[in-house]
Amino acid sequence: MSMPDVGAAAPAFSLPDQDGNTVSLADFAGKWVVLYFYPKDDTPGCTKEACSFRDRHAELQAKGAVVLGVSGDSSASHRKFADKYSLPFPLLADTEHEVARAYGAWGTKKMYGKEYEGMIRSTVVIDPAGKVVKTWPKVKPDGHGDEVLAWLEANAK
């Protein structure tokens, strides 16, 4: 499945965060939502990406944006990851990969010549009306928070 088209309604979701609280897309109506999908807590690339969002969090909030990280890890794993790196935003546990599938972030990957199903590092920006306005289908973890912030500064009016 591919990422939602720009201009399409963002697929609704409800998932538990690192504290076991249910977080729904509807909770953020009227705000910009940066929904980023990453493969695994506390791995090198995922840590770089999460920390880039952490380091730009105040600026992203100042643009009216909420950051939500999504992986297949459990809420308990997310809690350890968030504590270790002082992550100030919710990490959502998509253990059945339903939300990742809805957003085109779950699919076939290759490593060392082997194919397997897994989380595809990608990001979707949802506008205050609930529409998909920007997608990054293949994200490089270094400086992604800067990249998203720059896009919001240019486009979030």
mmCIF file of C-alpha atoms in Angstrom:
data_model
loop_
_atom_site.group_PDB
_atom_site.id
_atom_site.type_symbol
_atom_site.label_atom_id
_atom_site.label_comp_id
_atom_site.label_asym_id
_atom_site.label_seq_id
_atom_site.Cartn_x
_atom_site.Cartn_y
_atom_site.Cartn_z
ATOM 1 C CA MET A 1 0.000 0.000 0.000
ATOM 2 C CA SER A 2 1.281 3.466 -0.817
ATOM 3 C CA MET A 3 1.220 6.606 1.268
ATOM 4 C CA PRO A 4 -2.003 8.638 1.241
ATOM 5 C CA ASP A 5 -2.261 11.170 -1.569
ATOM 6 C CA VAL A 6 -1.635 14.819 -0.802
ATOM 7 C CA GLY A 7 -5.084 16.393 -0.401
ATOM 8 C CA ALA A 8 -6.705 13.176 0.857
ATOM 9 C CA ALA A 9 -8.262 12.898 4.295
ATOM 10 C CA ALA A 10 -5.733 11.454 6.740
ATOM 11 C CA PRO A 11 -6.719 7.949 7.893
ATOM 12 C CA ALA A 12 -8.158 8.074 11.419
ATOM 13 C CA PHE A 13 -6.389 6.151 14.166
ATOM 14 C CA SER A 14 -6.292 5.497 17.900
ATOM 15 C CA LEU A 15 -3.202 3.931 19.481
ATOM 16 C CA PRO A 16 -1.704 3.680 22.980
ATOM 17 C CA ASP A 17 1.224 5.959 23.789
ATOM 18 C CA GLN A 18 4.246 5.274 26.024
ATOM 19 C CA ASP A 19 2.045 5.735 29.112
ATOM 20 C CA GLY A 20 -0.790 3.527 27.865
ATOM 21 C CA ASN A 21 -3.042 6.525 27.110
ATOM 22 C CA THR A 22 -5.088 6.301 23.924
ATOM 23 C CA VAL A 23 -4.066 8.918 21.380
ATOM 24 C CA SER A 24 -6.322 9.568 18.391
ATOM 25 C CA LEU A 25 -5.832 11.709 15.332
ATOM 26 C CA ALA A 26 -9.135 13.398 16.214
ATOM 27 C CA ASP A 27 -7.502 14.701 19.436
ATOM 28 C CA PHE A 28 -5.488 17.113 17.290
ATOM 29 C CA ALA A 29 -8.227 18.611 15.122
ATOM 30 C CA GLY A 30 -7.257 22.201 14.333
ATOM 31 C CA LYS A 31 -3.512 21.508 14.675
ATOM 32 C CA TRP A 32 -0.763 20.495 12.301
ATOM 33 C CA VAL A 33 0.292 16.879 12.928
ATOM 34 C CA VAL A 34 3.728 15.503 12.079
ATOM 35 C CA LEU A 35 3.219 11.730 12.033
ATOM 36 C CA TYR A 36 6.518 9.918 11.659
ATOM 37 C CA PHE A 37 6.979 6.171 11.322
ATOM 38 C CA TYR A 38 10.213 4.536 12.441
ATOM 39 C CA PRO A 39 11.359 0.901 12.626
ATOM 40 C CA LYS A 40 12.551 0.331 16.214
ATOM 41 C CA ASP A 41 13.102 2.068 19.547
ATOM 42 C CA ASP A 42 16.670 2.791 20.662
ATOM 43 C CA THR A 43 18.421 1.827 17.429
ATOM 44 C CA PRO A 44 20.995 4.195 15.880
ATOM 45 C CA GLY A 45 18.941 5.656 13.018
ATOM 46 C CA CYS A 46 15.709 5.812 14.977
ATOM 47 C CA THR A 47 17.468 7.525 17.876
ATOM 48 C CA LYS A 48 18.968 10.151 15.525
ATOM 49 C CA GLU A 49 15.567 10.806 14.006
ATOM 50 C CA ALA A 50 13.741 11.009 17.360
ATOM 51 C CA CYS A 51 16.413 13.335 18.766
ATOM 52 C CA SER A 52 16.175 15.596 15.703
ATOM 53 C CA PHE A 53 12.440 16.004 16.445
ATOM 54 C CA ARG A 54 13.229 16.481 20.151
ATOM 55 C CA ASP A 55 15.779 19.194 19.356
ATOM 56 C CA ARG A 56 13.255 21.073 17.161
ATOM 57 C CA HIS A 57 10.208 20.348 19.325
ATOM 58 C CA ALA A 58 9.738 23.885 20.714
ATOM 59 C CA GLU A 59 9.981 25.373 17.216
ATOM 60 C CA LEU A 60 7.572 22.790 15.797
ATOM 61 C CA GLN A 61 5.120 23.554 18.610
ATOM 62 C CA ALA A 62 5.483 27.274 17.902
ATOM 63 C CA LYS A 63 4.240 26.531 14.355
ATOM 64 C CA GLY A 64 1.165 24.859 15.890
ATOM 65 C CA ALA A 65 2.433 21.350 15.157
ATOM 66 C CA VAL A 66 2.194 18.184 17.215
ATOM 67 C CA VAL A 67 4.801 15.442 16.700
ATOM 68 C CA LEU A 68 3.739 11.788 16.973
ATOM 69 C CA GLY A 69 6.203 8.922 16.545
ATOM 70 C CA VAL A 70 4.861 5.505 15.519
ATOM 71 C CA SER A 71 6.539 2.089 15.562
ATOM 72 C CA GLY A 72 5.567 -1.506 16.183
ATOM 73 C CA ASP A 73 7.225 -1.510 19.608
ATOM 74 C CA SER A 74 5.210 -1.812 22.821
ATOM 75 C CA SER A 75 4.200 1.074 25.095
ATOM 76 C CA ALA A 76 6.754 -0.180 27.656
ATOM 77 C CA SER A 77 9.546 -0.092 25.063
ATOM 78 C CA HIS A 78 8.438 3.414 24.053
ATOM 79 C CA ARG A 79 8.517 4.549 27.711
ATOM 80 C CA LYS A 80 12.164 3.416 28.071
ATOM 81 C CA PHE A 81 13.122 5.081 24.775
ATOM 82 C CA ALA A 82 11.346 8.352 25.651
ATOM 83 C CA ASP A 83 12.949 8.428 29.128
ATOM 84 C CA LYS A 84 16.444 7.611 27.867
ATOM 85 C CA TYR A 85 16.443 10.441 25.312
ATOM 86 C CA SER A 86 14.031 12.913 27.011
ATOM 87 C CA LEU A 87 11.580 12.734 24.119
ATOM 88 C CA PRO A 88 8.805 15.301 24.762
ATOM 89 C CA PHE A 89 6.222 13.917 22.340
ATOM 90 C CA PRO A 90 3.999 10.816 22.249
ATOM 91 C CA LEU A 91 5.358 7.558 20.853
ATOM 92 C CA LEU A 92 2.507 5.375 19.639
ATOM 93 C CA ALA A 93 2.512 1.575 19.821
ATOM 94 C CA ASP A 94 1.246 0.194 16.498
ATOM 95 C CA THR A 95 1.905 -3.430 17.457
ATOM 96 C CA GLU A 96 -0.473 -4.815 14.808
ATOM 97 C CA HIS A 97 0.885 -2.412 12.147
ATOM 98 C CA GLU A 98 -2.647 -1.327 11.194
ATOM 99 C CA VAL A 99 -1.899 2.402 11.218
ATOM 100 C CA ALA A 100 1.414 1.867 9.424
ATOM 101 C CA ARG A 101 -0.441 -0.052 6.709
ATOM 102 C CA ALA A 102 -3.083 2.691 6.408
ATOM 103 C CA TYR A 103 -0.315 5.250 5.875
ATOM 104 C CA GLY A 104 1.789 3.104 3.527
ATOM 105 C CA ALA A 105 4.539 2.775 6.138
ATOM 106 C CA TRP A 106 4.483 -1.026 6.348
ATOM 107 C CA GLY A 107 5.807 -3.117 3.510
ATOM 108 C CA THR A 108 8.555 -5.150 1.933
ATOM 109 C CA LYS A 109 12.089 -4.169 2.852
ATOM 110 C CA LYS A 110 15.452 -5.626 1.883
ATOM 111 C CA MET A 111 18.531 -6.106 4.009
ATOM 112 C CA TYR A 112 21.583 -8.150 3.128
ATOM 113 C CA GLY A 113 19.745 -9.582 0.131
ATOM 114 C CA LYS A 114 16.788 -10.849 2.165
ATOM 115 C CA GLU A 115 13.255 -9.523 1.826
ATOM 116 C CA TYR A 116 11.015 -9.092 4.857
ATOM 117 C CA GLU A 117 7.991 -7.103 6.016
ATOM 118 C CA GLY A 118 8.748 -4.113 8.189
ATOM 119 C CA MET A 119 8.216 -0.485 9.088
ATOM 120 C CA ILE A 120 9.282 1.935 6.370
ATOM 121 C CA ARG A 121 10.821 5.112 7.776
ATOM 122 C CA SER A 122 8.452 7.794 6.498
ATOM 123 C CA THR A 123 6.651 10.956 7.578
ATOM 124 C CA VAL A 124 3.252 12.494 6.874
ATOM 125 C CA VAL A 125 2.183 16.060 7.673
ATOM 126 C CA ILE A 126 -1.549 16.519 8.304
ATOM 127 C CA ASP A 127 -3.049 20.008 8.216
ATOM 128 C CA PRO A 128 -5.485 21.441 10.803
ATOM 129 C CA ALA A 129 -8.438 20.308 8.643
ATOM 130 C CA GLY A 130 -7.256 16.670 8.723
ATOM 131 C CA LYS A 131 -5.879 16.531 5.174
ATOM 132 C CA VAL A 132 -2.532 15.047 4.138
ATOM 133 C CA VAL A 133 -0.435 17.963 2.878
ATOM 134 C CA LYS A 134 3.104 16.554 2.701
ATOM 135 C CA THR A 135 4.686 13.103 2.624
ATOM 136 C CA TRP A 136 8.257 11.904 2.893
ATOM 137 C CA PRO A 137 8.120 8.259 1.706
ATOM 138 C CA LYS A 138 11.799 7.497 2.409
ATOM 139 C CA VAL A 139 13.371 9.442 5.242
ATOM 140 C CA LYS A 140 17.029 9.854 6.097
ATOM 141 C CA PRO A 141 17.128 10.062 9.920
ATOM 142 C CA ASP A 142 19.843 12.719 10.227
ATOM 143 C CA GLY A 143 18.306 16.174 10.475
ATOM 144 C CA HIS A 144 14.782 15.115 9.552
ATOM 145 C CA GLY A 145 13.371 17.367 12.294
ATOM 146 C CA ASP A 146 15.090 20.322 10.564
ATOM 147 C CA GLU A 147 13.633 19.274 7.203
ATOM 148 C CA VAL A 148 10.085 19.046 8.590
ATOM 149 C CA LEU A 149 10.437 22.365 10.447
ATOM 150 C CA ALA A 150 11.664 24.092 7.267
ATOM 151 C CA TRP A 151 8.651 22.735 5.354
ATOM 152 C CA LEU A 152 6.252 23.929 8.071
ATOM 153 C CA GLU A 153 7.879 27.374 8.173
ATOM 154 C CA ALA A 154 7.351 27.697 4.422
ATOM 155 C CA ASN A 155 3.845 26.198 4.267
ATOM 156 C CA ALA A 156 2.009 26.302 7.626
ATOM 157 C CA LYS A 157 0.135 29.571 7.481
#
